[in-house]
Amino acid sequence: MNVQTAQTWQSVQKEVLRRIHARDWKPGDLIPNETELAKEFGCARTTVNRALRSLAEGGLLERRRKAGTRVAAQPVAKATLNIAVIRHEVEDRGARYGYQLARREVRIAPTHISATLGVCVQDRLLHVMALHLSNDAPYALEDRWINAVHVPDALKQDFQSISANEWLLQNVPYTRGEISFSAKPASAENANYLNCPENSALLAVDRLTWDHDQSVTVVQVLFAPGHQMRTRI
Amino acid sequence: MNVQTAQTWQSVQKEVLRRIHARDWKPGDLIPNETELAKEFGCARTTVNRALRSLAEGGLLERRRKAGTRVAAQPVAKATLNIAVIRHEVEDRGARYGYQLARREVRIAPTHISATLGVCVQDRLLHVMALHLSNDAPYALEDRWINAVHVPDALKQDFQSISANEWLLQNVPYTRGEISFSAKPASAENANYLNCPENSALLAVDRLTWDHDQSVTVVQVLFAPGHQMRTRI
DNA sequence: CATGTTATTATGTATGAACATAAAAGCATG
DNA sequence: CATGCTTTTATGTTCATACATAATAACATG
């Protein structure tokens, strides 16, 4: 019953975290309710709420009205990966960024692409392929289809000096998207661009974005062999 | 100056989002300050604060004291991957989970492992290798080293029926960790366990966890070819 | 005993007021 | 003109209070 002073929500959170890590409160345990904790810490319930809510967002606590707050039995580690503009990614690593447009064409897309984008099979889409370089070495290969029906402005861009990656982010809004991570063997073409042996294991990031119910773009980014995406948990 | 009614922080957030998506407020733009928005929406500043803060956490807004709030020029998409217990992952997909212990040994670790875990090279660590199955097909191969100096209880476990993955999460706390995603070619041994051709492209998830300044475990999970980790953004 | 209704309770949210704090902008001083 | 101090301002946070809501627990009723 140590009444504390100088209560900020961070200090409350820190103390709660300490108790969880020290196993005072074990996974699955119900912890005291907000009112009791507020009394113990000598602060307002609002402050305790702020501290616990943010821990719950991180997956460490599970909260339910009336049922109370408990320590997550099996905390699902949430790995948050920042998918930034590739140029920034390279520059943040302190490397010199380079960009090469490999292909730009307006054409009818393969059926799996038009199906994914939800457009008619005979719609002409913009296909852009580009290589991103880090200190002149291949860094990532971007293979993108843009829904030119919904984004006609894209047709005016030649993507010679600015990547579609960057142009879209600056100019075309999207409201939602899907992203998936997988490993893929390098095709002959991939290997040629990325300057690696054919069938090398490549990290692939596939993205599909929508603006309300209109698809915007679908893209696959293949990273050069050995590439890692890292984060803390 | 439409004065709204029934203000919840969610409705404020929704309206702010609408304006961003409609490009009323464009990337890089400074938006009205909290006091003004509160007046416009007819709610308390606290409510506006809650709405904007949560958008800022998601990376869509950038806020700085005195400088104000602006729409992120290049919203960094934050892909949050849930790294759950593998058994749950399989079961959530509606498949039958299976588990096979492949190896369990207490031995001196390769130097890169003891270095990673920050233990003495001659410390004996627990090495566990196990195969996770989905509907009897190989799903993921777990290759793990446990810091037996810090987690002596692990030595008592045979890991015949419960995976180290699950046992650790239930029994050993950690305060922080690192996680990285990459693509790797299957070694002969990998290929044997995962029942795939040698050099297949495999998605690899590497995790390293710490309890304060003691390392807990380092693990590599290799997923069977074709595996995808998905999320919405 | 099963089932539906009601009370209770813990979290969730809104409010206005107050003060804290970071950072920009203005100002003074050498 | 450079440098350091002061003011101003927008966000950040705390608080007490009040009411909303979901979900459990208690109760009544057939």
XYZ file of C-alpha atoms in Angstrom, chain A residues 74-229:
156
model
C 0.130 -15.679 -24.239
C 1.136 -12.233 -25.240
C 0.977 -12.107 -29.012
C 4.133 -10.339 -30.021
C 3.183 -7.580 -32.404
C 5.984 -6.856 -34.804
C 5.404 -3.516 -36.451
C 7.291 -3.116 -39.673
C 7.590 0.317 -41.170
C 7.012 0.159 -44.884
C 8.500 3.453 -45.985
C 9.396 4.899 -49.340
C 12.306 2.770 -50.543
C 14.479 5.822 -51.152
C 14.132 6.826 -47.500
C 14.831 3.286 -46.378
C 18.120 3.319 -48.274
C 19.083 6.823 -47.201
C 18.301 6.077 -43.564
C 20.896 3.333 -43.723
C 23.385 5.979 -44.769
C 23.701 4.702 -48.314
C 23.471 6.518 -51.618
C 20.161 5.874 -53.331
C 19.867 5.103 -57.016
C 16.926 4.445 -59.276
C 16.546 2.847 -62.691
C 13.330 2.493 -64.622
C 13.364 -0.927 -66.227
C 10.042 -0.985 -68.002
C 6.969 1.181 -68.480
C 4.060 0.035 -70.585
C 0.339 0.529 -70.909
C -1.285 -2.775 -71.633
C -3.913 -5.326 -70.879
C -2.839 -7.110 -67.724
C -2.547 -10.828 -67.019
C -5.885 -12.089 -65.741
C -4.668 -12.659 -62.187
C -3.645 -8.995 -61.999
C -6.909 -7.593 -63.356
C -8.777 -9.959 -61.056
C -6.783 -8.771 -58.057
C -7.435 -5.146 -58.956
C -11.069 -5.879 -59.724
C -11.015 -4.301 -63.182
C -12.218 -5.620 -66.561
C -9.799 -7.990 -68.268
C -9.624 -5.712 -71.312
C -8.864 -2.561 -69.296
C -5.459 -1.170 -70.110
C -3.335 -0.779 -66.997
C -0.011 0.878 -66.363
C 2.806 -1.546 -65.721
C 6.000 -0.192 -64.214
C 9.101 -2.101 -63.296
C 12.010 -0.399 -61.609
C 15.217 -1.167 -59.807
C 16.174 0.574 -56.582
C 19.875 0.791 -55.838
C 21.870 1.237 -52.669
C 25.420 2.471 -53.279
C 25.023 1.367 -56.899
C 24.221 -2.219 -55.887
C 20.768 -3.641 -56.601
C 18.616 -3.195 -53.516
C 15.063 -4.016 -54.542
C 13.070 -4.717 -57.657
C 9.638 -3.112 -57.855
C 7.048 -4.673 -60.144
C 3.884 -2.630 -60.167
C 0.495 -2.404 -61.877
C -1.486 0.794 -61.534
C -5.230 0.992 -62.047
C -5.157 3.618 -64.800
C -8.942 3.768 -64.874
C -9.003 5.099 -61.343
C -5.657 6.925 -61.490
C -5.507 8.423 -65.006
C -2.892 10.967 -63.904
C -0.383 8.155 -63.625
C -0.386 7.866 -67.428
C 1.137 11.351 -67.674
C 4.120 10.345 -65.564
C 7.128 8.783 -67.229
C 8.666 7.543 -63.954
C 12.141 8.183 -65.351
C 13.438 10.003 -62.316
C 10.824 9.500 -59.619
C 9.692 5.997 -58.710
C 6.050 4.990 -58.895
C 6.485 4.027 -55.248
C 7.144 7.621 -54.305
C 4.875 9.331 -56.839
C 1.803 7.377 -55.782
C 2.365 8.021 -52.107
C 2.583 11.747 -52.746
C -0.250 12.010 -55.221
C -2.793 9.267 -54.813
C -4.644 8.673 -51.573
C -5.711 5.275 -50.396
C -8.006 4.297 -47.596
C -6.968 0.700 -46.981
C -4.628 -1.984 -48.130
C -3.283 -5.456 -47.681
C 0.304 -6.460 -47.336
C 1.937 -9.855 -47.316
C 5.443 -11.133 -46.770
C 6.838 -14.261 -48.322
C 9.947 -15.841 -49.797
C 10.277 -16.441 -53.540
C 12.906 -17.963 -55.803
C 14.428 -15.465 -58.232
C 13.254 -15.891 -61.813
C 15.772 -15.479 -64.622
C 14.575 -11.904 -65.095
C 14.683 -11.134 -61.352
C 18.200 -12.591 -61.170
C 19.302 -10.437 -64.064
C 18.106 -7.220 -62.451
C 19.163 -8.050 -58.926
C 22.489 -9.415 -60.100
C 22.137 -12.689 -58.212
C 21.971 -16.360 -59.172
C 18.679 -17.658 -60.522
C 16.490 -19.260 -57.842
C 18.112 -17.246 -55.060
C 15.769 -16.887 -52.071
C 14.258 -13.405 -52.202
C 12.153 -11.657 -49.608
C 8.945 -10.537 -51.316
C 6.572 -7.868 -50.070
C 3.233 -7.766 -51.870
C 0.969 -4.787 -51.431
C -2.521 -4.041 -52.701
C -4.127 -0.694 -51.963
C -7.668 0.617 -52.337
C -9.296 4.010 -52.310
C -12.744 3.253 -50.952
C -13.931 0.565 -53.396
C -11.565 1.402 -56.213
C -8.290 -0.447 -56.422
C -5.266 1.802 -56.763
C -2.255 -0.384 -57.321
C -0.781 -3.794 -56.756
C 2.935 -4.130 -56.311
C 5.528 -6.749 -55.564
C 8.845 -5.626 -54.152
C 11.617 -8.221 -54.293
C 14.629 -7.502 -52.143
C 18.145 -8.570 -52.981
C 19.330 -11.810 -51.329
C 20.247 -11.459 -47.669
C 17.929 -8.526 -47.051
C 16.404 -8.362 -43.590
C 13.463 -6.427 -42.251
